[in-house]
Short mmCIF file of C-alpha atoms in Angstrom, two decimals:
data_model
loop_
_atom_site.label_atom_id
_atom_site.label_comp_id
_atom_site.label_asym_id
_atom_site.label_seq_id
_atom_site.Cartn_x
_atom_site.Cartn_y
_atom_site.Cartn_z
CA MET Z 1 3.06 34.11 -18.49
CA ASN Z 2 -0.68 34.67 -18.59
CA THR Z 3 -2.46 37.22 -16.46
CA ILE Z 4 -4.43 35.75 -13.56
CA GLU Z 5 -8.06 36.77 -13.17
CA LEU Z 6 -8.26 37.61 -9.48
CA THR Z 7 -12.02 37.20 -9.46
CA ASN Z 8 -11.65 33.51 -10.37
CA LEU Z 9 -9.11 32.49 -7.76
CA PRO Z 10 -10.12 29.92 -5.17
CA LEU Z 11 -10.16 31.10 -1.58
CA ARG Z 12 -8.86 27.75 -0.31
CA ILE Z 13 -6.01 25.77 -1.82
CA ALA Z 14 -4.49 22.45 -0.73
CA ILE Z 15 -1.21 21.11 -2.09
CA THR Z 16 0.30 17.67 -1.64
CA MET Z 17 4.06 18.06 -1.52
CA ASP Z 18 5.29 15.06 -3.47
CA GLY Z 19 8.05 14.12 -5.85
CA ASN Z 20 10.91 16.17 -4.46
CA GLY Z 21 13.02 13.12 -3.62
CA ARG Z 22 12.43 11.59 -7.07
CA TRP Z 23 13.30 14.96 -8.67
CA ALA Z 24 16.70 14.88 -6.92
CA GLU Z 25 17.35 11.22 -7.73
CA LEU Z 26 16.71 11.87 -11.44
CA ARG Z 27 19.47 14.47 -11.25
CA GLY Z 28 21.88 12.13 -9.44
CA LYS Z 29 21.56 14.00 -6.14
CA PRO Z 30 20.60 12.86 -2.64
CA ARG Z 31 16.87 12.94 -1.92
CA ILE Z 32 17.33 15.63 0.75
CA VAL Z 33 18.51 18.02 -1.98
CA GLY Z 34 15.10 17.64 -3.60
CA HIS Z 35 13.32 18.16 -0.29
CA ARG Z 36 15.33 21.34 0.30
CA ALA Z 37 14.42 22.59 -3.19
CA GLY Z 38 10.79 21.84 -2.35
CA SER Z 39 11.03 23.94 0.81
CA HIS Z 40 12.19 26.91 -1.28
CA THR Z 41 9.19 26.39 -3.55
CA VAL Z 42 6.91 26.38 -0.49
CA ARG Z 43 8.16 29.84 0.45
CA ARG Z 44 7.33 31.14 -3.03
CA ILE Z 45 3.89 29.52 -2.98
CA VAL Z 46 3.00 30.94 0.45
CA ARG Z 47 4.08 34.42 -0.58
CA ALA Z 48 2.16 34.27 -3.86
CA CYS Z 49 -1.01 32.94 -2.22
CA ARG Z 50 -0.91 35.69 0.39
CA ARG Z 51 -0.43 38.39 -2.27
CA LEU Z 52 -3.28 36.97 -4.35
CA GLY Z 53 -5.72 36.93 -1.46
CA VAL Z 54 -6.00 33.20 -0.87
CA GLN Z 55 -7.64 32.79 2.55
CA GLU Z 56 -6.49 29.26 3.38
CA LEU Z 57 -3.51 27.28 2.15
CA THR Z 58 -3.04 23.71 3.34
CA LEU Z 59 0.24 21.95 2.65
CA TYR Z 60 0.22 18.18 2.97
CA ALA Z 61 3.87 18.13 4.00
CA PHE Z 62 4.51 14.81 5.77
CA SER Z 63 2.16 11.84 5.72
CA GLU Z 64 1.87 9.06 8.27
CA GLN Z 65 3.45 6.73 5.69
CA ASN Z 66 6.52 8.99 5.50
CA TRP Z 67 7.63 7.71 8.92
CA GLY Z 68 8.51 4.46 7.09
CA ARG Z 69 11.20 6.15 5.00
CA PRO Z 70 14.88 5.64 5.85
CA THR Z 71 15.80 7.21 9.19
CA ASN Z 72 18.26 9.69 7.67
CA GLU Z 73 15.61 10.94 5.24
CA VAL Z 74 13.00 11.37 8.00
CA GLU Z 75 15.55 13.20 10.15
CA GLY Z 76 16.43 15.43 7.19
CA LEU Z 77 12.78 16.24 6.59
CA MET Z 78 12.23 17.07 10.25
CA THR Z 79 15.31 19.33 10.19
CA LEU Z 80 13.93 21.11 7.11
CA LEU Z 81 10.57 21.58 8.83
CA GLU Z 82 12.19 23.00 11.95
CA GLU Z 83 14.36 25.33 9.83
CA PHE Z 84 11.27 26.53 7.93
CA LEU Z 85 9.40 27.28 11.15
CA LEU Z 86 12.32 29.20 12.63
CA GLN Z 87 13.43 31.04 9.48
CA GLU Z 88 9.93 32.04 8.36
CA ARG Z 89 8.69 33.06 11.81
CA ASP Z 90 9.23 36.80 11.34
CA GLU Z 91 7.68 36.84 7.88
CA ILE Z 92 4.66 34.85 9.03
CA LEU Z 93 4.09 37.17 11.97
CA LEU Z 94 4.76 40.36 9.99
CA ASN Z 95 2.26 39.34 7.31
CA ARG Z 96 -0.41 38.40 9.87
CA ILE Z 97 -0.51 34.78 8.65
CA ARG Z 98 -2.15 32.32 11.02
CA LEU Z 99 -0.15 29.08 11.15
CA ARG Z 100 -1.73 25.80 12.20
CA GLY Z 101 -0.34 22.32 12.46
CA ILE Z 102 -2.83 19.54 11.80
CA GLY Z 103 -2.40 15.80 12.11
CA ASN Z 104 -0.74 13.53 14.65
CA LEU Z 105 1.64 16.20 15.93
CA ASP Z 106 2.70 14.11 18.94
CA ARG Z 107 4.86 12.02 16.59
CA LEU Z 108 7.00 15.04 15.67
CA PRO Z 109 10.40 15.31 17.36
CA PRO Z 110 10.21 17.64 20.39
CA PRO Z 111 12.23 20.52 18.83
CA VAL Z 112 9.98 20.51 15.74
CA ARG Z 113 6.80 20.26 17.77
CA GLU Z 114 7.96 23.09 20.04
CA ALA Z 115 8.80 25.39 17.10
CA LEU Z 116 5.41 24.63 15.54
CA GLU Z 117 3.51 25.22 18.79
CA LEU Z 118 5.32 28.49 19.52
CA LEU Z 119 4.61 29.90 16.06
CA SER Z 120 1.03 28.62 16.07
CA ASP Z 121 0.42 30.25 19.44
CA ALA Z 122 2.06 33.53 18.37
CA SER Z 123 -0.07 33.70 15.21
CA ARG Z 124 -3.33 32.35 16.65
CA GLU Z 125 -5.20 35.68 16.48
CA HIS Z 126 -3.97 36.69 13.02
CA LYS Z 127 -6.67 37.40 10.48
CA GLY Z 128 -4.58 37.18 7.30
CA MET Z 129 -4.20 33.98 5.36
CA THR Z 130 -4.31 30.71 7.30
CA LEU Z 131 -1.42 28.37 6.54
CA SER Z 132 -2.09 24.80 7.67
CA LEU Z 133 0.70 22.25 7.71
CA ALA Z 134 -0.70 18.71 7.52
CA LEU Z 135 1.84 16.56 9.33
CA SER Z 136 1.61 12.85 10.10
#
């Protein structure tokens, strides 16, 4: 692995989360297995960006078009999002990360929207990295 020049890192990074379902299908697994693997990658990316001094990380996590996927896949993705918000809450708060949800958040299922709002509110004044989840 090459050494990263910290002086050349961008302060703002945006990532489109795509291809996890296809990754799983190529391995003969259900698409949700790929989405779960992608959520583990998100954790590693957030931690690395914070350590490297990235100021803003935007994850394009669920597009408006994703609502057209099969119901069980959408439900699985919403469950993964809720799990992420609940499981990562302590780490986000401990590391002074400011979490924001952007997009048409009213379309999110109430438990997901509530978890997002609670964590966004709790981290609103944090001055560390800003993590924006682009949803719908």
